[in-house]
CSV table of C-alpha atoms in Angstrom, one decimal:
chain,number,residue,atom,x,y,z
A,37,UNK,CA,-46.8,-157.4,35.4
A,38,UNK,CA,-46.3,-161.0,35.8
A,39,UNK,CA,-42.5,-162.6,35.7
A,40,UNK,CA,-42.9,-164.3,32.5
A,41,UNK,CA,-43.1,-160.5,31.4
A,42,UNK,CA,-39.4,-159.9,32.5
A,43,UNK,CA,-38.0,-162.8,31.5
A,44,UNK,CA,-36.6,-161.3,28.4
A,45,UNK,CA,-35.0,-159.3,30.1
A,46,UNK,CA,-33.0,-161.9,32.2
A,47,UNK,CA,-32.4,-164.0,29.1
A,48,UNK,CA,-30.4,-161.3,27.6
A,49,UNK,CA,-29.3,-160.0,30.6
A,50,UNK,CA,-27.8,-163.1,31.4
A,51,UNK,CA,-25.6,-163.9,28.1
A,52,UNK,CA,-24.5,-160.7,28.2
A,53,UNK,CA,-22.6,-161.1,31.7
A,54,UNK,CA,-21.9,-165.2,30.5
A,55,UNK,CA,-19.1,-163.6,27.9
A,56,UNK,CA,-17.8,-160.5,30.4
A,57,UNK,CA,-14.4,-160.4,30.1
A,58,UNK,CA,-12.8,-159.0,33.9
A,59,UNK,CA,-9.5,-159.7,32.9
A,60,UNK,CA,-8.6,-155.7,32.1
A,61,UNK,CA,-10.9,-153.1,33.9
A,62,UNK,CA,-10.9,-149.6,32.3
A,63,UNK,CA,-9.2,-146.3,34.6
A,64,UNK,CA,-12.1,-145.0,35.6
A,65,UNK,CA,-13.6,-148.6,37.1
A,66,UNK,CA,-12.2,-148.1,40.8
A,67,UNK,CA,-12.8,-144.4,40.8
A,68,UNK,CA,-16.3,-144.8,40.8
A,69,UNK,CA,-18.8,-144.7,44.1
A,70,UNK,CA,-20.6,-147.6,43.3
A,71,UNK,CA,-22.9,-147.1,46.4
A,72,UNK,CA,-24.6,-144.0,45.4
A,73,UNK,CA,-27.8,-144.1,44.5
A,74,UNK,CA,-28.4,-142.8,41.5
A,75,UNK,CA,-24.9,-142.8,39.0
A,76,UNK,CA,-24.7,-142.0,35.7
A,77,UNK,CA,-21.4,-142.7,33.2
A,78,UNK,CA,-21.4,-141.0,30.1
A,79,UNK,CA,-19.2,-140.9,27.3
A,80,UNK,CA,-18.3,-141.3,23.6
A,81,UNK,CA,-20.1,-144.2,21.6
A,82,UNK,CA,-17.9,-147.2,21.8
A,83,UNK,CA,-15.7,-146.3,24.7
A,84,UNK,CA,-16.5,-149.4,26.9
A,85,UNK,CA,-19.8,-148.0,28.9
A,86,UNK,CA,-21.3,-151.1,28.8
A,87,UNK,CA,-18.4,-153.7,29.5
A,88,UNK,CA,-17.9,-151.5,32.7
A,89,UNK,CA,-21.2,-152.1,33.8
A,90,UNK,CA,-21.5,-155.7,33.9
A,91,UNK,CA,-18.1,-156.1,35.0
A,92,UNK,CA,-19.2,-154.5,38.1
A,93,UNK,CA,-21.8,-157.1,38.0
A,94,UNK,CA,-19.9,-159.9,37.5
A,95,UNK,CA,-17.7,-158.9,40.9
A,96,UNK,CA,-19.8,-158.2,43.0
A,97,UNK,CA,-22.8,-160.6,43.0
A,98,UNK,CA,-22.5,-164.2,44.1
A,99,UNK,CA,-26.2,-164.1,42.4
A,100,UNK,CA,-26.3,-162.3,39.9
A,101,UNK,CA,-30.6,-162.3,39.9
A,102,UNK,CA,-30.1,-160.0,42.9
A,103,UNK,CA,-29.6,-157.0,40.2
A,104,UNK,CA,-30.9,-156.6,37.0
A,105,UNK,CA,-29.3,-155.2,33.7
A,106,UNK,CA,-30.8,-153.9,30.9
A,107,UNK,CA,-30.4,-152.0,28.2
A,108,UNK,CA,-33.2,-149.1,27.4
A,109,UNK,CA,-33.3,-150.0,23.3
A,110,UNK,CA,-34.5,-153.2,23.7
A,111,UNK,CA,-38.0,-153.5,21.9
A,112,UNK,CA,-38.9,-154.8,25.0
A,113,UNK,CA,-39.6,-151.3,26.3
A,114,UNK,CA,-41.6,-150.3,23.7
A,115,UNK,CA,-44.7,-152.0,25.0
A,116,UNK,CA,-43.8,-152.0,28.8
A,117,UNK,CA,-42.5,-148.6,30.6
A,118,UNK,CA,-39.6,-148.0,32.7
A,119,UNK,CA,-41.8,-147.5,35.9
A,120,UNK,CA,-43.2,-151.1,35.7
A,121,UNK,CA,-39.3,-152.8,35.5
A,122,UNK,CA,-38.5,-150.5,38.7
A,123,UNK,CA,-41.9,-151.3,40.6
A,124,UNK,CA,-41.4,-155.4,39.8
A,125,UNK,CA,-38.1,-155.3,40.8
A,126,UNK,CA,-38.3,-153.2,44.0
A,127,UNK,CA,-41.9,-155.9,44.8
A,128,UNK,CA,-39.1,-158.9,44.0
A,129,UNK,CA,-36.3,-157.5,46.3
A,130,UNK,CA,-34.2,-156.2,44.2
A,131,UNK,CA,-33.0,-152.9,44.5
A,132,UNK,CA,-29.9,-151.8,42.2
A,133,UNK,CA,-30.4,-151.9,38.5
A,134,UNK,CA,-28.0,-151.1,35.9
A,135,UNK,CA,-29.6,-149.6,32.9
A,136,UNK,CA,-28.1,-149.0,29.7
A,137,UNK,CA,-28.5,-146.7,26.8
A,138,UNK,CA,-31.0,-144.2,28.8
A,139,UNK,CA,-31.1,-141.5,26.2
A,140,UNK,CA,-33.1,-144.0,24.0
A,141,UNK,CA,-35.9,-143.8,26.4
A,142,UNK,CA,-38.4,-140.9,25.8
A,143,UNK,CA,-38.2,-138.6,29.2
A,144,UNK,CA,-35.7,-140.6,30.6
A,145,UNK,CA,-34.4,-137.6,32.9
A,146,UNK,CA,-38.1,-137.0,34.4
A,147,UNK,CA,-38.6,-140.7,35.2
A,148,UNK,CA,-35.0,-141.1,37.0
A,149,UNK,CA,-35.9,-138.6,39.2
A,150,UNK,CA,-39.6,-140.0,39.7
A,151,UNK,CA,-37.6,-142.9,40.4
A,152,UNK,CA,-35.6,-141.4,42.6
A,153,UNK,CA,-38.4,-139.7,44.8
A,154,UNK,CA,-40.9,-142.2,44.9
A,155,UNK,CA,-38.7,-145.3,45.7
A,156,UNK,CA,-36.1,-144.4,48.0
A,157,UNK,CA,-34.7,-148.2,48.6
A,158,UNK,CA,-33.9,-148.4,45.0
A,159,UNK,CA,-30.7,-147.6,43.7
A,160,UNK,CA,-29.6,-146.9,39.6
A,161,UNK,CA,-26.7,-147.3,37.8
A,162,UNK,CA,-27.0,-146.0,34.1
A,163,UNK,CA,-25.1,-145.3,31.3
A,164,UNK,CA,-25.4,-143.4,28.0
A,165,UNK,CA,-23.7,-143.3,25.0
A,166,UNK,CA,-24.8,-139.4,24.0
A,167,UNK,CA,-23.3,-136.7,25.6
A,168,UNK,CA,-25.5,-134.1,24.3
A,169,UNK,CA,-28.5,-135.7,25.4
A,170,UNK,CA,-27.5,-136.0,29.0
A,171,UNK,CA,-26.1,-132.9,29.3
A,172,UNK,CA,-29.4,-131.0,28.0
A,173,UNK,CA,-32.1,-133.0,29.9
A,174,UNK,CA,-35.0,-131.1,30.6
A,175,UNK,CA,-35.0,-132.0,34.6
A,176,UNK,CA,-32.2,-131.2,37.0
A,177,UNK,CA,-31.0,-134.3,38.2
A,178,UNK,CA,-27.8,-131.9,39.8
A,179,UNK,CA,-28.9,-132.9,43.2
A,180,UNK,CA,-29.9,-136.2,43.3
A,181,UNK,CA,-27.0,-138.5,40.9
A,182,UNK,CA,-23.4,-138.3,40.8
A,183,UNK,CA,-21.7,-137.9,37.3
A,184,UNK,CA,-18.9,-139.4,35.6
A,185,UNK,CA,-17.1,-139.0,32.0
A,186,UNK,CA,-15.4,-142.4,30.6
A,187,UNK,CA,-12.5,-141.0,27.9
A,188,UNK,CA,-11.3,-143.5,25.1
A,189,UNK,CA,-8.3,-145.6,26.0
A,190,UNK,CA,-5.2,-144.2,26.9
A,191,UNK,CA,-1.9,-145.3,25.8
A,192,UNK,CA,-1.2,-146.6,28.8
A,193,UNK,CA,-4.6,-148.6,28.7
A,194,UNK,CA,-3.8,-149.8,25.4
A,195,UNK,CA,-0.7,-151.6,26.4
A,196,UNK,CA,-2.5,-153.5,29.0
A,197,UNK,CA,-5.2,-154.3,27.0
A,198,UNK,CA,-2.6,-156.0,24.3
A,199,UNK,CA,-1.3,-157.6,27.2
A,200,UNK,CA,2.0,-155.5,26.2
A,201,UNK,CA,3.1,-153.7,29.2
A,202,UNK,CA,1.1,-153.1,32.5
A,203,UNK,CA,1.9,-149.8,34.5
A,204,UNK,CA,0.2,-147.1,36.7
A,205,UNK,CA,-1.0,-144.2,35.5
A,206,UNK,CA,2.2,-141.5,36.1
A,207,UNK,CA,0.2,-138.2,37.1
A,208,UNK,CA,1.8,-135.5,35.0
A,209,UNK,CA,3.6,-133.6,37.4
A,210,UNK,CA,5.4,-137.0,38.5
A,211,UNK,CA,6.3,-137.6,34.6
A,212,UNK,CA,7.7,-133.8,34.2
A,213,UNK,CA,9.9,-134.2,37.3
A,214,UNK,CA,11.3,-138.1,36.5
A,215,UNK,CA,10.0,-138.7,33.1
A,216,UNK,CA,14.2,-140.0,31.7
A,217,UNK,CA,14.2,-142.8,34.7
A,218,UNK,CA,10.5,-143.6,34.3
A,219,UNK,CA,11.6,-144.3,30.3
A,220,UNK,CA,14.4,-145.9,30.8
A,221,UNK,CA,12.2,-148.4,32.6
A,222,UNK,CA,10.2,-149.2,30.0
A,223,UNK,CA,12.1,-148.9,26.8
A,224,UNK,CA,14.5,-151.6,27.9
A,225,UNK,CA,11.1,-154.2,27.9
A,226,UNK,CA,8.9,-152.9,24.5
A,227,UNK,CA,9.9,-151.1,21.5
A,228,UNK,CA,7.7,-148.6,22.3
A,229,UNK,CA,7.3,-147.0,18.6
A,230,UNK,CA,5.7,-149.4,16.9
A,231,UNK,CA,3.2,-149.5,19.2
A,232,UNK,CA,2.3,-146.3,19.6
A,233,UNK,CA,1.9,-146.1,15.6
A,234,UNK,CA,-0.3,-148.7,16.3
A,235,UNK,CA,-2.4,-146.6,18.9
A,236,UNK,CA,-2.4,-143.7,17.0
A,237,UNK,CA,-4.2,-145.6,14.0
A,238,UNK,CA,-7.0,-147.7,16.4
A,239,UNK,CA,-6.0,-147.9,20.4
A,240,UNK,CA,-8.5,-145.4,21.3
A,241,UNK,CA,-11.9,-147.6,21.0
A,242,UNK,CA,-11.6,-150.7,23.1
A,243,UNK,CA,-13.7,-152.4,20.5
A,244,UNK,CA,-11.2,-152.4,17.6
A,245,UNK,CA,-9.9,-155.8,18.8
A,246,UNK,CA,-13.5,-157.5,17.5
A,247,UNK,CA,-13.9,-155.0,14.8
A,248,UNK,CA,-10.4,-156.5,13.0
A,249,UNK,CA,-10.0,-155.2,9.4
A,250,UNK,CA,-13.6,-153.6,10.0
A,251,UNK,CA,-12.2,-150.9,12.1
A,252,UNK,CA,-12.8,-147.9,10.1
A,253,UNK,CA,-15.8,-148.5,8.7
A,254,UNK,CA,-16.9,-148.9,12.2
A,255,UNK,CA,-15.4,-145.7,13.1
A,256,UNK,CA,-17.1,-143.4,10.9
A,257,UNK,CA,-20.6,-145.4,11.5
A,258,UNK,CA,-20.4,-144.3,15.2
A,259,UNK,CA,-19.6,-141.0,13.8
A,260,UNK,CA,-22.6,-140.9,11.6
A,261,UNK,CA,-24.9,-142.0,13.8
A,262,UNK,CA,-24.2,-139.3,16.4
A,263,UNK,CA,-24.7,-137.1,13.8
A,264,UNK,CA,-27.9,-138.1,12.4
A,265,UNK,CA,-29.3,-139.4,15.6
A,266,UNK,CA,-28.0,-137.4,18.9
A,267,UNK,CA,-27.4,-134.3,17.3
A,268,UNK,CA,-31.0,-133.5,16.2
A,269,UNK,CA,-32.6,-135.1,19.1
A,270,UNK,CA,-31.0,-132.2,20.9
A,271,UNK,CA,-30.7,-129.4,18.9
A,272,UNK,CA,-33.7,-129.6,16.9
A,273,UNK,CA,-31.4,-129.5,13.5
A,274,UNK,CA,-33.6,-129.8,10.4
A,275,UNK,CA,-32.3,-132.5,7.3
A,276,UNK,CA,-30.2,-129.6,5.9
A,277,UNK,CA,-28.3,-128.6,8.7
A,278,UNK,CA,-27.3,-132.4,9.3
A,279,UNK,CA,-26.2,-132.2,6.2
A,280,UNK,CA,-23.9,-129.2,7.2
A,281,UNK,CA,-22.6,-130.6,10.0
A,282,UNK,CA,-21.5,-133.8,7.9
A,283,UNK,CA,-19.6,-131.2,5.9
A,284,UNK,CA,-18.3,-128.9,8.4
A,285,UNK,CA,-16.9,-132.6,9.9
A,286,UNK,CA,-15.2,-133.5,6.9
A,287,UNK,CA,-14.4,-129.7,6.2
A,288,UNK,CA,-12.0,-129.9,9.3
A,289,UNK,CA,-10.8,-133.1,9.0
A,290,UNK,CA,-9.3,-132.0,5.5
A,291,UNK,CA,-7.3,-129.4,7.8
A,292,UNK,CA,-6.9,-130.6,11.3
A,293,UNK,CA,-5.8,-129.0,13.7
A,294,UNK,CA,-7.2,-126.1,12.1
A,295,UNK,CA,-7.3,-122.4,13.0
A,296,UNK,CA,-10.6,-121.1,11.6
A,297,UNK,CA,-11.0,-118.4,9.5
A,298,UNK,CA,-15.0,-118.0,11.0
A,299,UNK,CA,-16.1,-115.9,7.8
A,300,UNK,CA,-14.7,-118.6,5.6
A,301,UNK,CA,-16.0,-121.7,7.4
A,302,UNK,CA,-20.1,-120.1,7.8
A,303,UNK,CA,-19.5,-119.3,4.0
A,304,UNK,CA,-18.5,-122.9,3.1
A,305,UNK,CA,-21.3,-123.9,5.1
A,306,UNK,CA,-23.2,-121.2,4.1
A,307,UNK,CA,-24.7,-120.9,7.8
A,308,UNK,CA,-24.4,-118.3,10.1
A,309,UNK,CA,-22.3,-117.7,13.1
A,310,UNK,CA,-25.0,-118.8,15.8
A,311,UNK,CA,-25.9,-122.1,14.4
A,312,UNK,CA,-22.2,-122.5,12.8
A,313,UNK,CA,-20.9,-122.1,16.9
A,314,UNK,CA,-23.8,-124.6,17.9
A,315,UNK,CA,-22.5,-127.0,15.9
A,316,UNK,CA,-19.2,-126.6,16.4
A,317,UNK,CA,-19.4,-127.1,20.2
A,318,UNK,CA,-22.6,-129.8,20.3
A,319,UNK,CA,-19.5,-132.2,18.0
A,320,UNK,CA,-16.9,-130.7,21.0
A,321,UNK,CA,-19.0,-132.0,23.8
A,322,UNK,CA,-19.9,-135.6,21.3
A,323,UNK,CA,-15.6,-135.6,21.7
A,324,UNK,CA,-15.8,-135.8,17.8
A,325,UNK,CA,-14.2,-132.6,17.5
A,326,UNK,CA,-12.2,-130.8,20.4
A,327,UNK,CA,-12.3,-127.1,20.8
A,328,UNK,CA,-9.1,-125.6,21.8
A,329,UNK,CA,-10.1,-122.0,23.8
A,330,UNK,CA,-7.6,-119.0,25.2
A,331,UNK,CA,-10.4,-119.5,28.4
A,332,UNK,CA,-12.8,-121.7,29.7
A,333,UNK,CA,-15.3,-123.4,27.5
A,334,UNK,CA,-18.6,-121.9,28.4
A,335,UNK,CA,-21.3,-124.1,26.6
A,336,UNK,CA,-24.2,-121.5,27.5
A,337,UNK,CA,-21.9,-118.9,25.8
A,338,UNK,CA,-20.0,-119.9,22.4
A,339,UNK,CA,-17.3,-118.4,21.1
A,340,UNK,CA,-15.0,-118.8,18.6
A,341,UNK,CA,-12.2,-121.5,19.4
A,342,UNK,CA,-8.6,-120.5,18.6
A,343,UNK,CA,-7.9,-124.1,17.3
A,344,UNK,CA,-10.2,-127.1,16.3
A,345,UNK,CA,-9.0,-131.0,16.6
A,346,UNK,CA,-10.7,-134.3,15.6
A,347,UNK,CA,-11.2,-135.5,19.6
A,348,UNK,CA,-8.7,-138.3,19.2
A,349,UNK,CA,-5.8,-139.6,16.8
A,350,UNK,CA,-8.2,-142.7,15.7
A,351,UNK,CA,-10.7,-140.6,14.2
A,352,UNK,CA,-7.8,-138.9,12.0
A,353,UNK,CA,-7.0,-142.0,10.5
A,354,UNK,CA,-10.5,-142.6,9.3
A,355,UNK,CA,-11.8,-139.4,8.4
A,356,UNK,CA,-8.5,-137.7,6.6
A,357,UNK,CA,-6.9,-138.4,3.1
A,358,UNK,CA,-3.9,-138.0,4.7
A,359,UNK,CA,-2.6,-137.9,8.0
A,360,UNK,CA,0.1,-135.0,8.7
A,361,UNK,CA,2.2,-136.0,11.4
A,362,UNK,CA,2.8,-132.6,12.8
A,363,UNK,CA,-1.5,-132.5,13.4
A,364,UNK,CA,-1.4,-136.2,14.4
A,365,UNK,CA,1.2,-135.1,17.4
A,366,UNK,CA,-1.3,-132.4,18.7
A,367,UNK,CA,-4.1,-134.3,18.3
A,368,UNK,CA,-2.5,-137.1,20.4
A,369,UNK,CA,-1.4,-134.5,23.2
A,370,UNK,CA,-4.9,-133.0,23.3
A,371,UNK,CA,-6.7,-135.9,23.5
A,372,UNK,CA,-4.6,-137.6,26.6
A,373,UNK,CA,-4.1,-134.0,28.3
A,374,UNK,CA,-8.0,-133.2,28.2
A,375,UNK,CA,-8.7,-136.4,30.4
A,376,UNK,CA,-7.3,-135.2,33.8
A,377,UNK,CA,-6.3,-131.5,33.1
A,378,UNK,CA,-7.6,-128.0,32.1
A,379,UNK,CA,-6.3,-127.2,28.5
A,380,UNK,CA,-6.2,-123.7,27.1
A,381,UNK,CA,-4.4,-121.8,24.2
A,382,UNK,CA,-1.7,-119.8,25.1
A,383,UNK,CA,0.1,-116.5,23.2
A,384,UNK,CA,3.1,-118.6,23.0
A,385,UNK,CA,3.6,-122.1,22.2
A,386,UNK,CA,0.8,-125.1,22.0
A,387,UNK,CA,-0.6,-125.7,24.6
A,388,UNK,CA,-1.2,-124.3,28.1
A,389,UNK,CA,-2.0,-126.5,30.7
A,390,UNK,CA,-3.8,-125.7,34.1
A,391,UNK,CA,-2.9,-122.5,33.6
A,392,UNK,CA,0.5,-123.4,34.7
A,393,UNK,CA,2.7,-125.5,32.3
A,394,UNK,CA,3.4,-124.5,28.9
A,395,UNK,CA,4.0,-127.0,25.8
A,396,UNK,CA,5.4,-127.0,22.2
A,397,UNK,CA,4.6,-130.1,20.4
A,398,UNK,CA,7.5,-131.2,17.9
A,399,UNK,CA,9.6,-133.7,16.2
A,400,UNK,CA,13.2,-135.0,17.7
A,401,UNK,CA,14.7,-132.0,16.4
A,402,UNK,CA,12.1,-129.2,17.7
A,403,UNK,CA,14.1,-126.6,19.8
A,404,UNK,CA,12.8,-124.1,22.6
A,405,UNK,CA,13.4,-121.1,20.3
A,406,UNK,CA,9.4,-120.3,20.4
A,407,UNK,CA,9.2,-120.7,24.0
A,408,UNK,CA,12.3,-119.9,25.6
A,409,UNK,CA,13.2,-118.4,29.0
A,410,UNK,CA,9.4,-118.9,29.9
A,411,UNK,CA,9.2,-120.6,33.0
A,412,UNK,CA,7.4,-124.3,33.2
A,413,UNK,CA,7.7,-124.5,30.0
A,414,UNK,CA,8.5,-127.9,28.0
A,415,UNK,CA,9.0,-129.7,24.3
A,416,UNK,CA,6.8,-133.5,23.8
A,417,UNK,CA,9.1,-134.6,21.1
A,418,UNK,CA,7.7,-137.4,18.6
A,419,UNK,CA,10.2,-140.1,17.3
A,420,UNK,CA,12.5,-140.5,20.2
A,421,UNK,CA,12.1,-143.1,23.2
A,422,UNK,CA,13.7,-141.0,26.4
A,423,UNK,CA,14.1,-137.5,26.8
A,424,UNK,CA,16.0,-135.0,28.7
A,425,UNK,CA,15.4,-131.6,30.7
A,426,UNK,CA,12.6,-130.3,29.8
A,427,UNK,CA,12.1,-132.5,26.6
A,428,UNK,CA,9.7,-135.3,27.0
A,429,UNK,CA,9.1,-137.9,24.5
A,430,UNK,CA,5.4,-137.5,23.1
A,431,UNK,CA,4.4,-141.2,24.0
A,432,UNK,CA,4.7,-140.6,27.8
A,433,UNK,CA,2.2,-138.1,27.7
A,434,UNK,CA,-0.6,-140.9,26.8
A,435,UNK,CA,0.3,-143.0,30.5
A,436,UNK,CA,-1.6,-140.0,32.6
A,437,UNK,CA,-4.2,-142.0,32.7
C-alpha cells in the first residue's frame, strides 16, 4: 500500500483537528495514562469520545503527521483492512494511532490484540461509542489495554462549558462536611437555578450547543440507533424484540423512576423474564436506562432491579410527556452519584451510597421523618440555593465531578 492510499485518511484526519476546540477539556482528560499502549474510552453516543481524542492530539504533537487519527466507519476501510493502516504506519515511523468508532470494524477485538502481539513498538488509542459491544468482545483484551468510562457532563462541567462558573470537582465527602461555605461561594456569583433548569433539560450531551433547537430530535436519534444498531449486534435480537425494546423504553419513560411490577412489564411486552432481564440490563450498561439494585449489579447474573431510571435528566425531557419533578430529582442524583460512587437501594430512604451514606431526595420542605436517627444519613433538597446540617441543596450534588 502506497501513500496516495492513505491520503484520505490524512485529509480528513487533518480538518478534523483544524476546528478542535482545547479551550474546555472534559474530567476524565487528565486522568487518563496516555502512555499505555493499548487504551480504550468507552461511553454513551454523543458524550465527547471523539473531541477528547484529538484534543490530545492537538497538545501534544508539534507535528501532527507523527500520529494518525481515524475513524473505523470511514468507507475507506471497507476496501483496505485495519492491518494494512498499522503495517504502513509502523514502516513510516509512526507508532501511536488514535482510532475511532472500533465497534464498526468486524473483529475489531481479535485484530487489537493481533496488533498488540505482533507489533510491539506500536501503541493504540481507541474509542467506541457502544458499550455493549466492547464489553462482550469475543477476545480478552483484560491483560493487554487499560479501560476507561467517559459519563455525560456534569453540572459542574456544564458551567464551564457555558463559560458560567469554573470550579473543581468537590469529592463528596468534602461537599457533606462544608457543603453551606462551599454554596455560599458560589450563589453570591450565579443564580444558580436557572441554570440548573437549563441542565436538567440539555447539559448532559456536550453537543447540544451545535444541535440548538435540534436538540431533541437529536436525542432520541442516538437513542434509536443504539437500539436498532448496538443492541442486536450483540444480543442477536430478532426485528420483533427490537421492537420490544422500543416499547419497554417508552414503557418506562411513561413512569420513571419506576418500581417494576416484573409480571406486568413481560406481559406488556409479552416476553419472558430471561430476555425481558436481557434487555433491561444491555439499555443499563447503553446508560439509556439505569438499574437501581439492593446489591451489586452482576451482568453474568440478572436480576430484577428494585428501581429503573432513564440514565440521565436530558433523556427525560425527550422521551416523557411530562416531566414529574419528584422523578426528575432522582434521576439527576443517580445520574451524578453513579460516576464516582457505588449506588445501591436501601430498606429506608433513596438511595444508599458506598454502602455508607444514606439519602432521601426531596423538595425544600422534605423532612427526615423517613430516615431519622439513622446515622450518615442526609436530605438533597431541590429549590433552594444553600443548605444546612445534613440538608444539601440537590444542585451540589452534580459538582462531584
Amino acid at each position: 500500500m502506497d501513500t496516495n492510499e492513505i491520503r484520505p485518511l490524512f485529509d480528513n484526519y487533518h480538518r478534523r483537528i483544524a476546528n478542535i476546540d482545547c479551550s474546555f477539556k472534559r474530567y476524565l482528560f487528565s486522568t487518563i495514562n496516555w502512555d499505555a499502549r493499548i487504551i480504550g474510552i468507552r461511553g454513551a453516543r454523543g458524550v465527547g469520545k471523539t473531541t477528547m481524542l484529538l484534543q490530545h492530539i492537538r497538545m501534544n504533537y508539534d507535528d501532527i503527521d507523527q500520529t494518525l487519527y481515524a475513524s473505523l466507519d470511514d468507507l475507506w476501510f471497507t476496501t483496505h483492512s485495519l492491518i494494512s493502516l498499522v503495517d504502513w504506519a509502523y514502516r513510516h515511523g509512526i507508532n501511536r494511532l488514535y482510532l475511532d468508532e472500533v465497534h464498526r470494524y468486524e473483529q475489531w477485538a481479535e485484530t487489537l490484540k493481533n496488533i498488540y502481539d505482533n507489533y510491539p513498538d506500536m501503541s493504540i488509542v481507541y474509542t467506541s461509542s457502544s458499550l455493549l459491544i466492547m464489553d462482550n468482545a469475543k477476545v480478552d483484551m483484560s491483560r493487554r489495554q487499560t479501560i476507561y468510562t467517559l459519563y455525560g457532563m456534569s453540572f459542574r462541567e456544564y458551567l464551564a462549558f457555558e463559560n458560567i462558573l469554573h470550579l473543581e470537582a468537590i469529592p463528596l465527602e468534602e461537599l457533606l462536611e462544608h457543603h453551606v461555605q462551599k454554596a455560599m461561594q458560589i450563589v453570591k456569583d450565579i443564580r444558580i437555578a436557572t441554570h440548573f433548569d437549563a441542565y436538567l433539560a440539555h447539559g448532559y450531551y456536550p453537543f447540544f450547543r451545535e444541535a440548538g433547537d435540534d436538540f431533541p430530535s437529536r436525542l432520541r436519534e442516538t437513542v434509536s440507533v443504539v437500539i436498532d444498531n448496538d443492541l442486536p449486534a450483540v444480543e442477536n435480537m430478532s426485528f420483533e424484540t427490537i421492537q420490544k425494546v422500543r416499547k419497554l423504553v417508552m414503557i418506562i419513560s411513561e413512569r420513571v423512576p419506576f418500581q417494576p411490577n416484573m409480571s406486568e412489564l413481560w406481559h406488556q411486552l409479552m416476553t419472558n423474564n430471561d430476555l425481558g432481564l436481557r434487555m433491561l440490563y444491555a439499555l443499563d450498561r447503553a446508560q439509556i436506562l439505569s438499574l437501581l439494585t439492593a446489591k451489586a449489579k452482576n451482568y453474568k447474573f440478572l436480576y430484577k432491579p428494585d428501581k429503573i431510571f432513564l440514565g440521565n435528566t436530558n433523556l427525560m425531557h425527550v422521551l416523557c410527556a411530562v416531566v414529574n419533578k419528584g422523578n426528575e430529582r432522582e434521576t439527576f442524583f443517580n445520574s451524578q452519584l453513579a460516576v464516582m460512587h457505588d449506588i445501591k437501594a436501601p430498606m429506608k430512604g433513596d438511595f444508599l451510597i458506598d454502602d455508607h451514606y444514606l439519602f432521601e431526595i426531596g423538595g425544600r420542605k422534605k423532612s427526615f421523618e423517613q430516615i431519622a436517627d439513622i446515622p450518615d444519613s442526609f436530605l438533597a433538597v431541590d429549590d433552594t440555593e444553600i443548605g444546612h446540617g445534613n440538608s444539601i441543596p440537590l444542585w451540589m450534588f452534580g459538582l462531584i465531578y
